[in-house]
Amino acid sequence: AQTVTQSQPEMSVQEAETVTLSCTYDTSESDYYLFWYKQPPSRQMILVIRQEAYKQQNATENRFSVNFQKAAKSFSLKISDSQLGDAAMYFCAYRNTGNQFYFGTGTSLTVIP
Amino acid sequence: SQTIHQWPATLVQPVGSPLSLECTVEGTSNPNLYWYRQAAGRGLQLLFYSVGIGQISSEVPQNLSASRPQDRQFILSSKKLLLSDSGFYLCAWKNSYYLNTEAFFGQGTRLTVV
């Protein structure tokens, strides 16, 4: 099983500011997919953004963007103009060529009004 | 559109009792199916993975088992629950026809073993 590490159990950000959540992973594969999921208090898992490993360009989705460093096996999530609704647990996930998804331990994000 | 149903939402079971959690997917065929467990303060642990009827891969040897009796039905079972089986269980599916799609999750089942 692949290992996904999120070293920040908790993070906080002021409303309208920018925050970056870290994620590293361990793999020997060259072709894989990376994801960030959001889990609000309802506990429903919601996809935030995805990145294909073969693409050098970093993915962006509105206020969410990633910094994908393949050689360093790093996949961080940047949230710009943070909103109160962004408060949630964020999980980094790795999907291998066998289509198994492996998740990190999560980062709990608090948005301060 | 595709939907995933998981039930029950909440379950309280005594130690030593059996368990059956069910998950069904609608609106697609031949999905990849997954069972995850989320323990308190921890991430999602992949328990079982299935690519087709009767085809189950186990990630973590434990007190649980999974079955896929129909194409879009995935069942998580235990013959005798342990206290350590408590947690939040999530079923998920992925479209097997497209490479770049994500996993879609059910609403989850909160299991408390007492």
mmCIF file of N, CA, C and O in Angstrom, chain A residues 23-69:
data_model
loop_
_atom_site.group_PDB
_atom_site.id
_atom_site.type_symbol
_atom_site.label_atom_id
_atom_site.label_comp_id
_atom_site.label_asym_id
_atom_site.label_seq_id
_atom_site.Cartn_x
_atom_site.Cartn_y
_atom_site.Cartn_z
ATOM 1 N N CYS A 23 1.111 17.849 1.681
ATOM 2 C CA CYS A 23 0.899 16.423 1.482
ATOM 3 C C CYS A 23 2.117 15.846 0.780
ATOM 4 O O CYS A 23 2.607 16.424 -0.189
ATOM 5 N N THR A 24 2.619 14.742 1.269
ATOM 6 C CA THR A 24 3.654 14.001 0.568
ATOM 7 C C THR A 24 3.207 12.559 0.446
ATOM 8 O O THR A 24 2.350 12.092 1.204
ATOM 9 N N TYR A 25 3.786 11.859 -0.519
ATOM 10 C CA TYR A 25 3.370 10.474 -0.750
ATOM 11 C C TYR A 25 4.582 9.663 -1.140
ATOM 12 O O TYR A 25 5.613 10.217 -1.561
ATOM 13 N N ASP A 26 4.443 8.393 -1.008
ATOM 14 C CA ASP A 26 5.540 7.492 -1.318
ATOM 15 C C ASP A 26 5.064 6.514 -2.383
ATOM 16 O O ASP A 26 4.060 5.820 -2.202
ATOM 17 N N THR A 27 5.783 6.444 -3.502
ATOM 18 C CA THR A 27 5.411 5.532 -4.567
ATOM 19 C C THR A 27 6.605 5.242 -5.452
ATOM 20 O O THR A 27 7.530 6.058 -5.538
ATOM 21 N N SER A 28 6.553 4.099 -6.106
ATOM 22 C CA SER A 28 7.562 3.773 -7.105
ATOM 23 C C SER A 28 6.960 3.821 -8.504
ATOM 24 O O SER A 28 7.650 3.577 -9.490
ATOM 25 N N GLU A 29 5.683 4.151 -8.591
ATOM 26 C CA GLU A 29 5.006 4.247 -9.873
ATOM 27 C C GLU A 29 5.272 5.606 -10.513
ATOM 28 O O GLU A 29 5.569 6.582 -9.826
ATOM 29 N N SER A 30 5.150 5.647 -11.821
ATOM 30 C CA SER A 30 5.329 6.918 -12.530
ATOM 31 C C SER A 30 3.995 7.483 -12.995
ATOM 32 O O SER A 30 3.889 8.674 -13.271
ATOM 33 N N ASP A 31 2.994 6.624 -13.070
ATOM 34 C CA ASP A 31 1.682 7.048 -13.547
ATOM 35 C C ASP A 31 0.665 6.864 -12.420
ATOM 36 O O ASP A 31 0.413 5.743 -11.995
ATOM 37 N N TYR A 32 0.109 7.959 -11.957
ATOM 38 C CA TYR A 32 -0.848 7.882 -10.860
ATOM 39 C C TYR A 32 -1.653 9.181 -10.838
ATOM 40 O O TYR A 32 -1.419 10.098 -11.644
ATOM 41 N N TYR A 33 -2.600 9.253 -9.921
ATOM 42 C CA TYR A 33 -3.442 10.430 -9.782
ATOM 43 C C TYR A 33 -3.436 10.876 -8.321
ATOM 44 O O TYR A 33 -3.362 10.043 -7.406
ATOM 45 N N LEU A 34 -3.561 12.153 -8.139
ATOM 46 C CA LEU A 34 -3.614 12.726 -6.804
ATOM 47 C C LEU A 34 -4.877 13.555 -6.648
ATOM 48 O O LEU A 34 -5.346 14.178 -7.617
ATOM 49 N N PHE A 35 -5.413 13.571 -5.432
ATOM 50 C CA PHE A 35 -6.673 14.254 -5.174
ATOM 51 C C PHE A 35 -6.620 14.963 -3.816
ATOM 52 O O PHE A 35 -5.913 14.537 -2.903
ATOM 53 N N TRP A 36 -7.402 16.003 -3.721
ATOM 54 C CA TRP A 36 -7.727 16.598 -2.431
ATOM 55 C C TRP A 36 -9.241 16.492 -2.256
ATOM 56 O O TRP A 36 -10.006 16.897 -3.138
ATOM 57 N N TYR A 37 -9.623 15.951 -1.096
ATOM 58 C CA TYR A 37 -11.025 15.864 -0.728
ATOM 59 C C TYR A 37 -11.269 16.724 0.497
ATOM 60 O O TYR A 37 -10.407 16.889 1.355
ATOM 61 N N LYS A 38 -12.488 17.206 0.569
ATOM 62 C CA LYS A 38 -12.943 17.994 1.709
ATOM 63 C C LYS A 38 -14.024 17.200 2.435
ATOM 64 O O LYS A 38 -14.905 16.612 1.787
ATOM 65 N N GLN A 39 -13.934 17.170 3.767
ATOM 66 C CA GLN A 39 -14.966 16.503 4.560
ATOM 67 C C GLN A 39 -15.511 17.490 5.592
ATOM 68 O O GLN A 39 -14.907 17.690 6.637
ATOM 69 N N PRO A 40 -16.628 18.112 5.309
ATOM 70 C CA PRO A 40 -17.246 19.033 6.272
ATOM 71 C C PRO A 40 -17.844 18.261 7.441
ATOM 72 O O PRO A 40 -17.797 17.027 7.444
ATOM 73 N N PRO A 41 -18.401 18.944 8.409
ATOM 74 C CA PRO A 41 -19.001 18.254 9.570
ATOM 75 C C PRO A 41 -20.044 17.206 9.202
ATOM 76 O O PRO A 41 -20.270 16.273 9.959
ATOM 77 N N SER A 42 -20.677 17.353 8.058
ATOM 78 C CA SER A 42 -21.652 16.338 7.622
ATOM 79 C C SER A 42 -20.976 15.004 7.316
ATOM 80 O O SER A 42 -21.649 13.974 7.205
ATOM 81 N N ARG A 43 -19.660 15.043 7.159
ATOM 82 C CA ARG A 43 -18.814 13.875 6.878
ATOM 83 C C ARG A 43 -18.955 13.355 5.450
ATOM 84 O O ARG A 43 -18.436 12.293 5.133
ATOM 85 N N GLN A 44 -19.644 14.095 4.612
ATOM 86 C CA GLN A 44 -19.711 13.733 3.192
ATOM 87 C C GLN A 44 -18.385 14.107 2.537
ATOM 88 O O GLN A 44 -17.915 15.223 2.674
ATOM 89 N N MET A 45 -17.788 13.167 1.834
ATOM 90 C CA MET A 45 -16.525 13.414 1.150
ATOM 91 C C MET A 45 -16.791 14.120 -0.173
ATOM 92 O O MET A 45 -17.553 13.632 -1.006
ATOM 93 N N ILE A 46 -16.124 15.266 -0.368
ATOM 94 C CA ILE A 46 -16.342 16.087 -1.552
ATOM 95 C C ILE A 46 -15.004 16.302 -2.241
ATOM 96 O O ILE A 46 -14.028 16.717 -1.602
ATOM 97 N N LEU A 47 -14.956 16.044 -3.532
ATOM 98 C CA LEU A 47 -13.724 16.268 -4.280
ATOM 99 C C LEU A 47 -13.467 17.759 -4.419
ATOM 100 O O LEU A 47 -14.355 18.518 -4.790
ATOM 101 N N VAL A 48 -12.241 18.167 -4.134
ATOM 102 C CA VAL A 48 -11.852 19.565 -4.289
ATOM 103 C C VAL A 48 -11.098 19.758 -5.597
ATOM 104 O O VAL A 48 -11.412 20.658 -6.392
ATOM 105 N N ILE A 49 -10.116 18.892 -5.845
ATOM 106 C CA ILE A 49 -9.267 19.075 -7.014
ATOM 107 C C ILE A 49 -8.527 17.778 -7.298
ATOM 108 O O ILE A 49 -8.303 16.979 -6.383
ATOM 109 N N ARG A 50 -8.177 17.551 -8.570
ATOM 110 C CA ARG A 50 -7.418 16.356 -8.945
ATOM 111 C C ARG A 50 -6.220 16.756 -9.804
ATOM 112 O O ARG A 50 -6.233 17.799 -10.470
ATOM 113 N N GLN A 51 -5.203 15.900 -9.795
ATOM 114 C CA GLN A 51 -3.986 16.147 -10.572
ATOM 115 C C GLN A 51 -3.509 14.835 -11.165
ATOM 116 O O GLN A 51 -3.353 13.851 -10.435
ATOM 117 N N GLU A 52 -3.294 14.814 -12.484
ATOM 118 C CA GLU A 52 -2.706 13.642 -13.119
ATOM 119 C C GLU A 52 -1.194 13.769 -13.054
ATOM 120 O O GLU A 52 -0.643 14.830 -13.358
ATOM 121 N N ALA A 53 -0.516 12.706 -12.677
ATOM 122 C CA ALA A 53 0.927 12.770 -12.483
ATOM 123 C C ALA A 53 1.683 13.077 -13.773
ATOM 124 O O ALA A 53 2.776 13.648 -13.740
ATOM 125 N N TYR A 54 1.127 12.717 -14.920
ATOM 126 C CA TYR A 54 1.830 12.947 -16.176
ATOM 127 C C TYR A 54 1.722 14.399 -16.642
ATOM 128 O O TYR A 54 2.404 14.812 -17.575
ATOM 129 N N LYS A 55 0.867 15.165 -15.992
ATOM 130 C CA LYS A 55 0.712 16.570 -16.356
ATOM 131 C C LYS A 55 1.626 17.432 -15.495
ATOM 132 O O LYS A 55 1.605 17.370 -14.274
ATOM 133 N N GLN A 56 2.440 18.239 -16.146
ATOM 134 C CA GLN A 56 3.337 19.119 -15.406
ATOM 135 C C GLN A 56 2.620 20.350 -14.877
ATOM 136 O O GLN A 56 3.014 20.922 -13.863
ATOM 137 N N GLN A 57 1.567 20.752 -15.564
ATOM 138 C CA GLN A 57 0.846 21.949 -15.158
ATOM 139 C C GLN A 57 0.039 21.672 -13.901
ATOM 140 O O GLN A 57 -0.684 20.669 -13.809
ATOM 141 N N ASN A 58 0.135 22.577 -12.948
ATOM 142 C CA ASN A 58 -0.609 22.436 -11.705
ATOM 143 C C ASN A 58 -2.097 22.685 -11.938
ATOM 144 O O ASN A 58 -2.485 23.631 -12.618
ATOM 145 N N ALA A 59 -2.925 21.833 -11.315
ATOM 146 C CA ALA A 59 -4.369 21.983 -11.460
ATOM 147 C C ALA A 59 -4.892 23.161 -10.645
ATOM 148 O O ALA A 59 -4.341 23.503 -9.584
ATOM 149 N N THR A 60 -5.931 23.781 -11.157
ATOM 150 C CA THR A 60 -6.601 24.869 -10.442
ATOM 151 C C THR A 60 -8.110 24.692 -10.593
ATOM 152 O O THR A 60 -8.594 24.226 -11.622
ATOM 153 N N GLU A 61 -8.809 25.055 -9.530
ATOM 154 C CA GLU A 61 -10.270 25.040 -9.527
ATOM 155 C C GLU A 61 -10.730 26.250 -8.714
ATOM 156 O O GLU A 61 -10.839 26.201 -7.497
ATOM 157 N N ASN A 62 -10.986 27.343 -9.434
ATOM 158 C CA ASN A 62 -11.431 28.577 -8.785
ATOM 159 C C ASN A 62 -10.412 29.012 -7.723
ATOM 160 O O ASN A 62 -9.274 29.306 -8.050
ATOM 161 N N ARG A 63 -10.788 29.010 -6.444
ATOM 162 C CA ARG A 63 -9.881 29.489 -5.396
ATOM 163 C C ARG A 63 -8.891 28.415 -4.942
ATOM 164 O O ARG A 63 -8.029 28.687 -4.088
ATOM 165 N N PHE A 64 -9.015 27.222 -5.495
ATOM 166 C CA PHE A 64 -8.166 26.108 -5.069
ATOM 167 C C PHE A 64 -7.123 25.809 -6.143
ATOM 168 O O PHE A 64 -7.449 25.722 -7.326
ATOM 169 N N SER A 65 -5.908 25.636 -5.736
ATOM 170 C CA SER A 65 -4.851 25.266 -6.656
ATOM 171 C C SER A 65 -3.881 24.342 -5.945
ATOM 172 O O SER A 65 -3.849 24.279 -4.710
ATOM 173 N N VAL A 66 -3.106 23.615 -6.740
ATOM 174 C CA VAL A 66 -2.133 22.706 -6.152
ATOM 175 C C VAL A 66 -0.737 23.079 -6.607
ATOM 176 O O VAL A 66 -0.540 23.722 -7.639
ATOM 177 N N ASN A 67 0.230 22.661 -5.797
ATOM 178 C CA ASN A 67 1.634 22.738 -6.178
ATOM 179 C C ASN A 67 2.138 21.299 -6.213
ATOM 180 O O ASN A 67 2.387 20.690 -5.163
ATOM 181 N N PHE A 68 2.248 20.756 -7.413
ATOM 182 C CA PHE A 68 2.615 19.367 -7.605
ATOM 183 C C PHE A 68 4.100 19.295 -7.961
ATOM 184 O O PHE A 68 4.520 19.812 -9.005
ATOM 185 N N GLN A 69 4.868 18.685 -7.088
ATOM 186 C CA GLN A 69 6.304 18.501 -7.304
ATOM 187 C C GLN A 69 6.568 16.999 -7.390
ATOM 188 O O GLN A 69 6.732 16.323 -6.369
#
